[in-house]
Each structure stands twice: as structure tokens, then as C-alpha cells.
Amino acid sequence: MNPHAKLICTVSLIMGTSITISSNHWILAWTGLEINTLAIIPLISKSHHPRAIEATIKYFLTQSTASALILFSSMTNAWSTGQWDITQLNHPTSCLMLTMAIAIKLGLVPFHFWFPEVLQGSSLITALLLSTLMKLPPITLLLLTSQSLNTTLLTLLAISSTLIGGWMGLNQTQTRKILAFSSISHLGWMIMIISYNPQLTILTFILYTIMTSTVFLSLAQIKVLKLSTLLISWTKTPMLNATVMLTLLSLAGLPPLTGFMPKWLIIQELTKQEMTPMATIITMLSLLSLFFYLRLAYHSTITLPPNSSNHMKLWRTNKTLNTPTAILTALSTTLLPLSPLIITML
Amino acid sequence: MALAVTLLNSTCLRSRCYRHKVLQPLLGTVCVDSVSKCSSSYRRPGSQPEVIPSWRNIDFSFKKGFNALKTQLGLLKKETEDHLVGPDGHSFSQYLLEQTKVMWEFRTQEDLNKWVISSDVEIGGKSEVYLKLGRNNQGAMLYGILNTEVPRDGETKYSGYCSMRAKPAVGSFARKKYYDWSNFNCLYLRVRGDGRAWMVNIYTDPYFSHQKDDLYNYFMFTRGGPYWEEIKIPFSKFFLSSRGRVQDDQHPIWLDKISTLGFTLGDKVDGPFQLEIDFIGLLNDRAHTEEFAYETYERNPRI
């Protein structure tokens, strides 16, 4: 990509995110969201492939609709209460519309249909940005308004996201779609706890970002777009194959890996809030995603697939030394013993 | 009261012979009866047939609807069970380890019903195309006569094509289903042709209508001998075309969302043609390392 265009896109992404996170006025928050949408569009459509263009159009349409809904909800609130403060969203219709708009932005069920297709159409690094950086502004808005949003609706969105994320991820063969459904499932966990303990949402989001970034960067290094390529990469980069498997299991929430921490703390908080049935349901539903991660790990490490590969560039990795991937892998697998420290820091 | 009835009856009787200029329009709705209907149902030769109101064609019973719903729910149940088993209803290990797969084979009439044949008759040409089961029900025979005579409508310049295309896979409630061929890199066909050159078309059914004419094509050259031949066409060779025009911006085909496969004959030679197909399958050729056959150099190098 043209370096100037790349610079403008990168700076706009950072600026848009910063504007939304730091804003107190709804219009400024909306501006940041729109800047983000516009800045990532050239990145998604960089390879002029019809599927990339399709992903770009889908992303633009859904995000613009959601931004318009956010603006409309803030305007309705301003009409009835006379102020544009983000934390003072009091009008019930505004709260409902904002919840729906943020659900569209994040890709929560039932507005999740665009997310796997958009991720499938973009490159691995762009998919990483879409899963992590582009989720930060909407989650921030949700955190700021969480005390006035309808808890029942949020719980419903959370449970359905965990269910659909686990169910649809079961038979995926493309790695980006697998990660899209895992993202939907994790967002369900984040939304579940946002009304009771927003700090846990922040913690879940940070840990989810670390684990997802690890997976995406590792897959980008060995250029893995489908499962068969992942499974035969053990001959070329055996260590990376093993660490990818461990990180996927961490995403699934298996102790003693890092991914267990947010799930444990959320279940504990839900039980404290007398929501034990909800905690049970959401735990049982995340067994679905655990099932397909375990199945992947079993088949890749124990049932050895064919040795030879006809993927020419499999052994030519991007960089020989990949420091961010190494650091992120360490963080995404070994942070569980530090949970007392993290809990006190919340 | 009796007077009114007699009056109405008399107008009805009169309408048999002639139409009363003033009274009939006023009382037309009142005095329509079966007698006047019979008399007015006579049609002069050359006149338009009687228009049957569309509501007469509606079947108001729910039986067909219930049966259709039952069928679709059965399909949905089967899809859910297949989803639990693995991709496409087969186990996960089968997906991971498979190197060959037969997509379409022609053994029964049902297999033939999964394909649609067409020719230039749809634009006014004169080619003929037929599809039937081959000898001993071992294969399909696509045969016909190609005619390159251009239809005389003033705007068509070329004519003479015949084609056979697979029907897209359909799930429960008529939802589109796509094939996932990402595990394979070659198309494997067992055919017996007549020496003519065919074009193989793959359609990926894009989401937006701007790209609905996008098709990936490659050629299949048949030998024509009495022996069956096995043709392997790597997917890296397929080029992109839209409405028959090869596109400038080429890219390899993405195999994770395939809708249909088709064969077209349009080699500008008048005369009969015949293609027998035993089966169409997929192959993961581990010796084939080419990723894309066209424009692998950087088209806009940074200076």
C-alpha cells in the first residue's frame, strides 16, 4: 500500500479511537466512530479481491447504520433531557436504541451476520485490527452508559452471543471465521457482566485483546488461512504450532492458562449477584467453543496430518525474530498466577 | 314488492334480447343472473378468451403448505444433526485427511436432475442440447447440435453455444448453501469427449449484485478417442471473467464459497457434439505447487 495512505489510515485509526474514548459529548464520540469506520475501509479493501470489496461494503453499511442509530439515540436523549453528556443517558428509548446500536457495532447476536464475512474477506492483520482495536470505542461507550442500560436485554444479548458463537464455530474450516465466532462468544461474556462490574468487562477485553492478537500474529507469521495449512505447519514451525494451540486453548478458557481468569471472575461476580442460573447457562454454552478448540488441538498434535505441503510459501515466514508474538504468547498463557495482583489493580 | 320483482324480472328477460340503454346500466348489478350470463358467454370468433379471475386459481386448502413445512423442518433437523457431526455432515477427521472427493457422479435420473442445460435458443439461436444417462447408467451424455447461425434480431452478432450447469446447493427453507473446496487444488473429471474444446466455469455467487456476472473459467480439451480420459484442471489456472470478458485485475479463485460448476461449448464449429461425463471430483495434488498462473509479478512496482 502507498506509504502515505498507510500513514493516514493508521493515524486516523488511532485518532478516531482516542477521540471516542476521551469524549464527554455524544457528537464527539460519534465523530470518532465515523473516523474509525472510514479509516479502516482502505485497509480492508487493500487487496482488490471481490471478497475483500464485499467485506468492505458490508462493514461500511453496518457500521454507518450503527453510528446513525447512536447519534439518533443521543439526539432523543438530548431532546428529552436537554444535555449531551454520555454518562447521563436517561431516556429509556435512547438506552434501548444505544444498546442495539452498540450490538450492531460489536457484532453481538442477532446483529452478528456481518462479522465472520468481513473477517474472512480481509487480511490477517486487518482482521486483527477489526477484532481488537475497532471494538474498543463501542465498549467504552457501553461502559460509560452501563448503569442506565436494561440489564435483561444485555443478559439476553450475552447469552445468545455465547450460544451462536459456540454453535456456528463448530464446523468452520477457515481460521479467520473461527476467530470471528470466538470473538462473538467473548463479547457475550463481556456484555454479561457489564451491568454488575464494569471493571471485569475491561479486564476481559484486555485479556481477550492479548490472546486474539497472539493468535492473529502467529497465524500471520505462518500465513495460515485455513485449517489444513495450520495442521501441516508443524513440520516447518513446530514451536509456533504448539504455542498457537496453547493460545487457542487459552481463548477457550481452559485453566491453568490466562483465558480462565476472566471466566472465573465473571462467574464469581454473577454468583454474588444471585444470577447463578445465568452463570451456569453461560458456562455450559462456552463448552461448545471449548469443544472445537480441543478437537483442533487433538487433531493437530495427536493425529498427524500428511507431512508434505503444496503451499509454497509455508516455510518462508515473515520475520525470523518476532518479538511482539513472543511477548504476547507468554502473556496469553502464563498470566493466571498473577490474578491476585490483577484483581487488586481493578 | 311484487311489482319490483316483476319489474326486475322483465328487465332480465329484456336483457336477453337487447341491452336497455338507460335501465341496464342502472340495474345491471341487480339483474345479473345465470340466464343473462349464459347468453353473454358466447364469444365471437377471433375475440379474446374469457378472463378467469385470479382468485379462482387459488387453492385455499393448507395441505400443501403443511407438507412443505414438514419437509423443510425435516431438512433443518438433518442439517442440525450434520452440524454436530462435522463439516458437510462428515466427521472432522475425514475433512482433515481427505485428498479426493467426488462431487457429482451420474448414475441415476436424480443425478441428472441436479444439472440444467441451456443453449442459444434463449437468445433466438438454433442449437440443440440434450442430457441423458449414458450406456448402462454409467455416466451422463451431453449431446446436441451446435448451430452458429446468428438470430436475426438486429443486435446479436454471435451465436452458437450450449451449456450444462449444476444447480446450486439449497438447504432448508431455500437458503443458499456453498461448497467448501479449500482442501483441494485440482478439479478432476473423467470424460469422453469428441475432440472439441469445452470451457469449465465456476460461479462463486457473490453477495452483492455488482459482481453477479463474475465467473472463473478455464478450458477443457477433450481427446475424442474411444477411451475415457481423466482430466485434471488445477484451480490456479482459472481466470476471472465477467459477462464473457476477461478482466484486467486477475486474482486466484477463493475456494471456500463455491456455488456452481458449468461446462460451455462455443467453439464456432457447426455440427453435432457429444460429451460423456462419468464423474466430477476434486483432488488435492501435492505435487502442484503453483498458486496462481497469471500476473505473478508486481503490477505497480514502487520505484
XYZ file of C-alpha atoms in Angstrom:
649
model
C 0.000 0.000 0.000
C 1.160 3.555 -0.635
C 3.101 4.667 2.484
C 1.257 7.989 2.654
C -2.105 6.263 2.549
C -0.975 3.749 5.134
C 0.187 6.568 7.417
C -3.080 8.464 7.069
C -5.103 5.324 7.764
C -3.043 4.353 10.808
C -3.062 7.854 12.282
C -6.803 8.185 11.639
C -7.483 4.884 13.372
C -5.530 5.936 16.456
C -7.092 9.408 16.381
C -10.624 8.109 15.976
C -10.231 5.667 18.837
C -8.684 8.327 21.067
C -11.445 10.825 20.263
C -14.204 8.387 21.168
C -12.517 7.138 24.319
C -11.787 10.586 25.667
C -15.008 12.327 24.721
C -17.783 13.520 27.050
C -20.123 14.729 24.345
C -22.097 12.360 22.142
C -21.303 14.215 18.923
C -17.575 13.879 19.516
C -17.953 10.196 20.310
C -19.891 9.711 17.087
C -17.199 11.620 15.173
C -14.541 9.270 16.490
C -16.593 6.244 15.483
C -17.082 7.562 11.965
C -13.379 8.390 11.579
C -12.590 4.805 12.599
C -15.031 3.388 10.070
C -13.682 5.489 7.230
C -10.044 4.867 8.136
C -10.251 1.093 8.148
C -12.093 0.832 4.831
C -8.959 1.213 2.645
C -7.229 -1.381 4.819
C -9.970 -3.965 4.283
C -10.193 -3.367 0.534
C -6.419 -3.227 0.042
C -6.255 -6.435 -1.990
C -8.670 -5.788 -4.819
C -10.376 -9.124 -4.481
C -14.160 -9.313 -4.853
C -14.476 -10.889 -1.423
C -12.432 -8.081 0.122
C -14.646 -5.495 -1.579
C -17.698 -7.377 -0.357
C -16.304 -7.325 3.168
C -15.635 -3.586 2.883
C -19.161 -2.804 1.727
C -20.716 -4.948 4.451
C -18.518 -3.353 7.108
C -19.280 0.170 5.942
C -23.042 -0.364 5.758
C -23.369 -1.970 9.171
C -21.084 0.463 10.969
C -22.706 3.525 9.383
C -26.154 2.289 10.357
C -24.973 1.711 13.904
C -23.339 5.157 14.096
C -26.520 6.771 12.827
C -28.508 4.918 15.476
C -26.078 6.079 18.173
C -26.478 9.658 17.006
C -30.243 9.278 16.920
C -30.365 7.836 20.428
C -28.212 10.675 21.746
C -30.436 13.194 19.984
C -33.556 11.641 21.501
C -31.924 11.850 24.902
C -30.870 15.450 24.290
C -34.414 16.312 23.214
C -35.905 14.959 26.425
C -33.202 15.786 28.962
C -31.552 18.808 27.340
C -27.951 17.620 27.641
C -25.467 15.627 25.575
C -23.387 14.077 28.331
C -22.511 10.466 27.583
C -22.796 9.306 31.196
C -26.238 10.905 31.616
C -28.186 8.784 29.154
C -31.520 8.566 30.954
C -34.291 8.340 28.391
C -35.429 4.672 28.107
C -35.853 4.747 24.318
C -32.378 6.190 23.949
C -30.956 3.462 26.152
C -32.656 0.766 24.087
C -31.502 2.245 20.790
C -27.983 2.699 22.067
C -27.830 -0.942 23.200
C -28.973 -2.097 19.782
C -26.526 0.233 18.019
C -23.571 -0.949 20.095
C -24.664 -4.548 19.482
C -24.507 -3.878 15.739
C -21.108 -2.210 16.100
C -19.631 -5.047 18.130
C -21.231 -7.877 16.214
C -23.377 -9.260 19.030
C -26.150 -11.683 18.214
C -28.607 -11.053 16.492
C -26.537 -8.493 14.585
C -23.555 -10.742 14.073
C -24.055 -11.845 10.471
C -21.605 -9.334 9.020
C -18.695 -10.158 11.286
C -17.436 -13.558 10.008
C -17.807 -12.489 6.387
C -15.922 -9.230 6.949
C -13.134 -11.006 8.772
C -12.937 -13.665 6.058
C -12.605 -11.032 3.341
C -9.778 -9.097 4.980
C -6.142 -9.994 5.521
C -4.997 -11.422 8.862
C -3.561 -8.156 10.218
C -6.653 -6.187 9.193
C -8.768 -8.879 10.821
C -6.733 -8.377 13.988
C -7.482 -4.644 13.901
C -11.167 -5.318 13.308
C -11.359 -7.726 16.242
C -9.437 -5.701 18.779
C -8.943 -2.032 18.048
C -12.340 -1.444 16.433
C -14.107 -2.981 19.415
C -12.554 -0.561 21.883
C -14.641 2.589 21.201
C -18.054 0.857 21.324
C -17.110 -0.992 24.530
C -16.015 2.329 26.025
C -19.390 3.877 25.216
C -21.120 0.879 26.731
C -19.006 1.146 29.871
C -19.842 4.821 30.256
C -23.573 4.207 29.949
C -23.759 0.769 31.579
C -25.617 1.856 34.708
C -28.642 3.085 32.742
C -28.954 0.226 30.255
C -31.528 -2.549 30.512
C -29.901 -5.498 32.302
C -32.314 -8.076 30.922
C -31.583 -7.041 27.360
C -27.849 -7.138 27.932
C -28.097 -10.585 29.528
C -30.161 -11.820 26.593
C -27.638 -10.458 24.085
C -24.801 -12.027 26.047
C -26.309 -15.490 26.285
C -27.368 -15.582 22.641
C -23.913 -14.380 21.543
C -22.200 -17.118 23.533
C -24.609 -19.699 22.119
C -24.351 -18.661 18.496
C -20.607 -18.015 18.707
C -20.037 -21.522 20.002
C -22.565 -23.258 17.728
C -21.513 -21.625 14.455
C -17.822 -22.034 15.209
C -18.164 -25.814 15.423
C -17.583 -26.706 11.776
C -15.585 -23.797 10.484
C -12.626 -24.611 8.336
C -11.306 -21.110 7.754
C -9.192 -19.734 10.591
C -10.477 -16.176 10.324
C -14.072 -17.323 10.675
C -13.135 -19.450 13.684
C -11.637 -16.372 15.320
C -14.686 -14.300 14.366
C -17.011 -16.680 16.190
C -14.648 -16.854 19.152
C -14.762 -13.065 19.233
C -18.575 -13.077 19.266
C -18.509 -15.570 22.117
C -16.062 -13.490 24.159
C -18.090 -10.354 23.622
C -21.016 -12.231 25.105
C -19.034 -12.801 28.283
C -18.019 -9.131 28.382
C -21.565 -7.877 27.971
C -22.889 -10.290 30.593
C -21.021 -8.663 33.445
C -21.054 -5.035 32.321
C -24.063 -4.004 34.424
C -22.726 -5.573 37.634
C -18.989 -4.985 37.497
C -17.708 -2.904 34.549
C -14.114 -3.398 35.716
C -14.405 -7.070 34.846
C -15.509 -6.101 31.349
C -12.361 -4.029 30.971
C -10.236 -6.914 32.252
C -11.943 -9.399 29.927
C -11.470 -7.066 26.997
C -7.774 -6.526 27.709
C -7.093 -10.246 28.103
C -9.179 -11.049 25.020
C -7.171 -8.468 23.048
C -3.882 -10.006 24.178
C -4.966 -13.560 23.298
C -6.534 -12.649 19.961
C -3.531 -10.585 18.939
C -1.286 -13.547 19.749
C -3.314 -15.885 17.588
C -3.593 -13.484 14.669
C 0.089 -12.548 14.697
C 1.164 -16.193 14.921
C -1.142 -17.164 12.066
C 0.100 -14.215 10.003
C 3.642 -15.381 10.505
C 2.957 -18.805 9.028
C 0.355 -17.437 6.564
C -2.378 -19.753 7.682
C -5.800 -19.060 6.234
C -7.388 -22.470 6.518
C -7.143 -25.377 8.897
C -5.276 -27.736 6.603
C -2.414 -25.225 6.370
C -2.331 -24.888 10.160
C -2.172 -28.613 10.652
C 0.769 -29.190 8.321
C 2.753 -26.257 9.684
C 4.151 -28.440 12.459
C 6.905 -29.624 10.151
C 8.046 -26.082 9.375
C 7.500 -24.198 12.621
C 6.839 -26.797 15.319
C 7.165 -24.417 18.243
C 4.798 -21.896 16.740
C 2.257 -24.628 16.054
C 2.410 -25.688 19.697
C 2.076 -22.133 21.001
C -0.852 -21.430 18.669
C -2.599 -24.456 20.093
C -1.918 -23.323 23.665
C -3.208 -19.834 22.877
C -6.365 -21.234 21.318
C -6.947 -23.304 24.442
C -6.370 -20.158 26.490
C -9.038 -18.421 24.375
C -11.331 -21.305 25.185
C -10.880 -20.579 28.884
C -9.072 -23.683 29.978
C -7.154 -23.479 33.264
C -4.235 -23.068 34.019
C -3.987 -20.680 31.076
C -4.750 -16.970 31.174
C -8.123 -17.227 29.494
C -9.543 -18.927 32.558
C -9.173 -15.774 34.653
C -11.931 -13.604 33.179
C -14.384 -16.510 33.049
C -13.730 -17.451 36.687
C -14.086 -13.871 37.907
C -17.268 -13.311 35.885
C -18.864 -16.490 37.229
C -17.888 -15.440 40.739
C -19.410 -11.998 40.269
C -22.600 -13.376 38.739
C -22.993 -15.793 41.651
C -22.527 -12.918 44.069
C -25.287 -11.034 42.240
C -27.708 -14.003 42.692
C -27.528 -14.786 38.970
C -26.412 -18.406 39.377
C -28.697 -19.813 36.630
C -27.255 -17.294 34.162
C -23.740 -18.182 35.226
C -24.487 -21.883 34.717
C -26.032 -21.276 31.309
C -23.192 -19.170 30.016
C -20.591 -21.642 31.294
C -22.345 -24.560 29.629
C -22.574 -22.614 26.364
C -18.873 -21.859 26.315
C -18.313 -25.607 26.380
C -19.224 -25.536 22.674
C -16.248 -23.363 21.755
C -14.055 -25.381 24.136
C -15.125 -28.478 22.203
C -13.949 -27.241 18.849
C -10.681 -25.855 20.195
C -9.947 -29.162 21.896
C -10.840 -31.021 18.728
C -8.401 -28.812 16.774
C -5.646 -29.399 19.311
C -6.262 -33.162 19.308
C -6.226 -33.488 15.570
C -3.196 -31.298 15.070
C -0.959 -32.776 17.727
C -2.044 -36.379 18.063
C -3.490 -37.278 14.655
C -0.624 -36.195 12.495
C -1.798 -34.940 9.103
C 0.183 -35.553 5.895
C 3.713 -34.286 6.016
C 4.177 -32.703 2.634
C 2.686 -29.403 1.735
C 1.982 -27.873 -1.622
C 1.781 -24.416 -0.116
C 4.941 -22.909 -1.497
C 5.499 -20.123 0.960
C 4.703 -22.050 4.108
C 8.280 -22.233 5.297
C 9.133 -18.682 4.295
C 7.958 -16.822 7.380
C 7.621 -13.069 7.566
C 10.295 -12.374 10.109
C 12.803 -14.635 11.752
C 12.554 -12.747 15.037
C 9.048 -11.849 16.062
C 9.220 -10.125 19.432
C 5.584 -8.985 19.783
C 4.302 -12.505 19.108
C 6.683 -13.957 21.684
C 5.731 -11.458 24.375
C 2.026 -11.790 23.686
C 2.232 -15.590 23.712
C 3.900 -15.502 27.103
C 1.234 -13.137 28.422
C -1.659 -15.120 26.974
C -0.605 -18.404 28.541
C 1.014 -17.560 31.866
C -0.901 -14.705 33.449
C -3.200 -16.818 35.627
C -0.903 -16.954 38.686
C -0.887 -13.155 38.685
C -4.650 -12.922 39.170
C -4.499 -11.683 42.802
C -2.364 -8.758 41.622
C -4.704 -8.048 38.719
C -7.816 -8.226 40.902
C -6.400 -5.709 43.367
C -5.493 -3.426 40.488
C -9.056 -3.422 39.116
C -92.645 -5.621 -3.558
C -94.166 -7.989 -6.072
C -94.202 -5.147 -8.555
C -90.478 -4.567 -8.043
C -89.715 -8.262 -8.571
C -91.807 -8.313 -11.777
C -90.025 -5.190 -12.950
C -86.617 -6.754 -12.294
C -87.613 -9.988 -13.991
C -88.848 -8.112 -17.019
C -85.572 -6.231 -17.333
C -83.711 -9.524 -17.090
C -85.876 -11.015 -19.810
C -85.256 -7.984 -21.931
C -81.506 -8.220 -21.486
C -81.632 -11.473 -23.317
C -82.667 -9.726 -26.474
C -81.150 -6.310 -26.197
C -79.476 -4.056 -23.728
C -81.765 -1.326 -22.444
C -79.873 1.884 -22.813
C -80.820 3.546 -19.563
C -82.166 0.791 -17.344
C -79.446 -1.817 -17.863
C -76.547 0.264 -16.570
C -78.633 1.261 -13.540
C -79.958 -2.174 -12.798
C -77.047 -4.130 -14.280
C -75.699 -5.222 -10.936
C -79.124 -6.181 -9.683
C -80.397 -8.201 -12.584
C -77.319 -10.241 -13.389
C -78.399 -13.834 -13.193
C -77.332 -17.116 -14.674
C -79.616 -16.651 -17.664
C -78.022 -13.405 -18.729
C -74.578 -14.870 -18.024
C -75.177 -17.802 -20.379
C -76.287 -15.512 -23.098
C -73.269 -13.232 -22.718
C -70.737 -16.092 -22.638
C -70.902 -16.519 -26.392
C -67.684 -15.278 -27.922
C -67.379 -14.142 -31.478
C -64.590 -15.933 -33.341
C -61.370 -14.000 -33.017
C -62.344 -12.330 -29.790
C -60.253 -12.508 -26.616
C -60.818 -15.535 -24.366
C -62.740 -15.020 -21.214
C -60.557 -13.807 -18.411
C -60.716 -16.111 -15.404
C -60.340 -14.046 -12.262
C -57.110 -14.935 -10.499
C -58.838 -15.729 -7.219
C -60.413 -18.780 -8.862
C -56.971 -20.348 -9.274
C -56.094 -20.164 -5.579
C -56.102 -23.402 -3.646
C -57.440 -22.467 -0.247
C -56.554 -25.718 1.487
C -53.478 -25.753 3.738
C -52.456 -29.323 2.928
C -49.691 -28.403 0.502
C -48.364 -25.786 2.894
C -48.244 -28.267 5.793
C -46.433 -30.848 3.688
C -43.899 -28.292 2.524
C -43.358 -27.128 6.097
C -42.883 -30.714 7.244
C -40.309 -31.352 4.504
C -38.386 -28.190 5.313
C -38.379 -28.868 9.045
C -37.103 -32.368 8.319
C -34.282 -30.860 6.244
C -33.494 -28.415 9.049
C -33.332 -31.248 11.577
C -30.959 -33.168 9.315
C -28.796 -30.060 8.896
C -28.595 -29.601 12.662
C -27.552 -33.230 13.119
C -24.943 -32.864 10.360
C -23.661 -29.713 12.040
C -22.999 -31.708 15.179
C -21.087 -34.370 13.273
C -18.704 -32.171 11.313
C -18.216 -30.081 8.164
C -20.712 -31.141 5.467
C -22.043 -33.889 7.706
C -18.820 -35.890 7.611
C -16.523 -36.289 10.572
C -13.810 -33.752 11.199
C -11.004 -36.228 10.667
C -12.418 -37.075 7.252
C -12.293 -33.388 6.340
C -8.720 -33.061 7.551
C -7.346 -36.131 5.825
C -9.272 -36.282 2.559
C -7.324 -35.843 -0.645
C -10.004 -36.726 -3.167
C -13.727 -36.176 -3.237
C -16.385 -36.987 -5.807
C -18.763 -34.054 -6.111
C -21.090 -35.136 -8.896
C -21.489 -38.554 -10.477
C -24.098 -39.641 -12.963
C -25.784 -42.935 -12.127
C -29.498 -42.167 -11.838
C -32.033 -39.719 -13.203
C -31.849 -37.827 -9.885
C -28.205 -37.081 -10.551
C -29.185 -35.666 -13.936
C -31.847 -33.519 -12.307
C -29.140 -31.676 -10.417
C -27.992 -30.133 -13.693
C -29.547 -27.568 -16.002
C -28.864 -27.475 -19.727
C -29.235 -24.447 -21.913
C -28.281 -23.288 -25.359
C -28.519 -20.228 -27.535
C -32.215 -20.930 -28.091
C -32.754 -18.444 -25.277
C -31.388 -15.646 -27.489
C -33.092 -16.913 -30.608
C -30.462 -19.335 -31.946
C -30.891 -22.804 -33.347
C -28.538 -25.017 -31.354
C -29.948 -28.086 -29.669
C -28.723 -29.679 -26.481
C -29.890 -32.774 -24.607
C -28.763 -34.576 -21.492
C -29.371 -38.234 -20.809
C -27.856 -41.121 -18.919
C -25.178 -42.983 -20.798
C -24.968 -46.666 -21.532
C -25.592 -48.948 -18.526
C -26.303 -45.824 -16.454
C -22.574 -45.211 -16.185
C -22.238 -41.539 -16.850
C -24.145 -38.695 -18.411
C -24.191 -37.896 -22.083
C -24.475 -34.288 -23.086
C -25.113 -34.164 -26.801
C -26.691 -31.997 -29.408
C -26.068 -29.920 -32.462
C -24.276 -26.596 -32.438
C -25.539 -24.023 -34.888
C -23.709 -20.739 -35.249
C -26.417 -19.076 -37.323
C -26.978 -15.660 -35.836
C -30.573 -14.830 -34.847
C -31.943 -12.038 -36.960
C -32.911 -9.502 -34.355
C -30.565 -6.734 -35.451
C -28.460 -6.672 -32.304
C -26.922 -10.128 -31.847
C -23.569 -10.575 -33.526
C -22.520 -14.073 -32.458
C -24.368 -17.211 -31.648
C -23.814 -20.896 -31.170
C -23.303 -22.115 -27.617
C -24.553 -24.938 -25.445
C -24.006 -25.361 -21.779
C -24.649 -27.540 -18.776
C -24.588 -26.091 -15.287
C -25.025 -27.602 -11.855
C -27.922 -26.354 -9.787
C -26.739 -24.504 -6.684
C -26.962 -26.400 -3.416
C -30.022 -25.471 -1.430
C -30.554 -26.007 2.271
C -33.708 -25.973 4.333
C -36.161 -23.146 3.639
C -34.486 -22.496 0.275
C -31.369 -20.990 1.830
C -28.266 -20.875 -0.356
C -25.556 -23.336 0.537
C -21.995 -23.165 -0.686
C -19.356 -25.796 -1.267
C -16.067 -25.580 0.572
C -13.331 -26.794 -1.753
C -10.460 -25.151 0.136
C -8.886 -28.526 0.941
C -8.321 -29.272 -2.741
C -6.408 -27.683 -5.552
C -7.469 -29.539 -8.709
C -10.680 -30.353 -10.496
C -10.695 -33.983 -11.612
C -13.021 -35.053 -14.414
C -13.477 -38.424 -16.082
C -14.868 -37.647 -19.516
C -15.058 -38.966 -23.022
C -15.434 -36.168 -25.472
C -15.356 -35.810 -29.213
C -12.259 -33.705 -29.583
C -13.977 -30.404 -29.045
C -12.729 -27.768 -26.644
C -15.022 -27.028 -23.716
C -14.900 -24.258 -21.155
C -15.313 -25.035 -17.466
C -16.968 -22.270 -15.456
C -17.057 -21.882 -11.697
C -19.519 -19.465 -10.129
C -18.976 -18.246 -6.585
C -22.323 -16.447 -6.162
C -21.191 -13.185 -4.586
C -23.290 -11.349 -2.038
C -23.716 -8.096 -3.940
C -25.275 -7.875 -7.360
C -22.411 -5.770 -8.774
C -20.355 -8.932 -9.026
C -23.091 -11.330 -10.064
C -21.629 -11.830 -13.540
C -18.196 -12.826 -12.232
C -17.206 -16.252 -13.447
C -13.952 -18.196 -13.248
C -13.171 -20.048 -16.462
C -10.676 -22.453 -17.889
C -10.584 -24.759 -20.885
C -11.023 -28.490 -21.113
C -9.585 -30.051 -24.266
C -11.031 -33.467 -24.972
C -9.361 -36.205 -26.935
C -12.272 -37.676 -28.791
C -10.987 -41.215 -28.784
C -12.873 -44.341 -27.752
C -11.104 -44.288 -24.421
C -12.135 -42.398 -21.318
C -9.728 -39.748 -20.186
C -9.107 -38.225 -16.789
C -8.595 -34.509 -16.940
C -7.037 -32.611 -14.062
C -7.545 -28.857 -14.055
C -5.763 -27.018 -11.240
C -7.742 -24.201 -9.667
C -4.697 -21.959 -10.028
C -5.345 -21.856 -13.768
C -8.822 -20.406 -13.562
C -9.054 -16.784 -14.697
C -11.708 -14.250 -13.874
C -14.177 -13.088 -16.468
C -17.353 -11.046 -16.275
C -20.131 -11.316 -18.868
C -17.731 -13.148 -21.125
C -14.964 -10.559 -20.973
C -11.643 -11.460 -19.375
C -10.934 -8.959 -16.591
C -7.762 -6.918 -16.152
C -7.452 -7.370 -12.418
C -6.859 -11.096 -12.048
C -6.741 -12.990 -8.801
C -6.872 -16.657 -7.847
C -10.263 -18.124 -7.141
C -11.212 -18.451 -3.452
C -12.441 -21.956 -2.925
C -14.266 -21.598 0.354
C -17.577 -20.473 -1.136
C -18.324 -22.169 -4.455
C -21.845 -22.179 -5.830
C -21.986 -23.931 -9.209
C -19.862 -25.590 -11.868
C -20.678 -25.491 -15.561
C -19.489 -26.602 -18.969
C -19.910 -24.499 -22.091
C -19.263 -25.282 -25.712
C -18.828 -22.383 -28.045
C -16.055 -23.207 -30.456
C -17.725 -21.699 -33.545
C -17.911 -25.044 -35.342
C -21.303 -26.082 -36.686
C -22.267 -29.652 -36.198
C -23.059 -32.342 -33.666
C -21.215 -32.628 -30.378
C -21.115 -35.180 -27.599
C -19.580 -35.241 -24.149
C -19.861 -38.147 -21.769
C -19.066 -37.440 -18.136
C -18.542 -40.256 -15.651
C -17.928 -38.183 -12.551
C -16.637 -34.795 -11.465
C -14.390 -34.743 -8.446
C -11.796 -32.794 -6.559
C -8.199 -33.661 -5.913
C -5.519 -32.322 -3.631
C -2.477 -32.737 -5.826
C 0.503 -32.396 -3.524
C 2.867 -32.071 -6.463
C 1.105 -28.995 -7.791
C 2.732 -26.006 -6.152
C 1.570 -23.177 -8.407
C -0.638 -20.698 -6.600
C -1.761 -18.576 -9.494
C -0.847 -18.861 -13.165
C -1.309 -15.251 -14.223
C 0.355 -11.948 -13.404
C 2.504 -13.061 -10.559
C 4.745 -10.047 -10.973
C 4.019 -6.834 -9.116
C 1.825 -4.742 -11.359
C 2.588 -1.335 -9.834
C 6.161 -1.568 -8.550
C 7.234 1.131 -6.182
C 10.135 2.981 -7.740
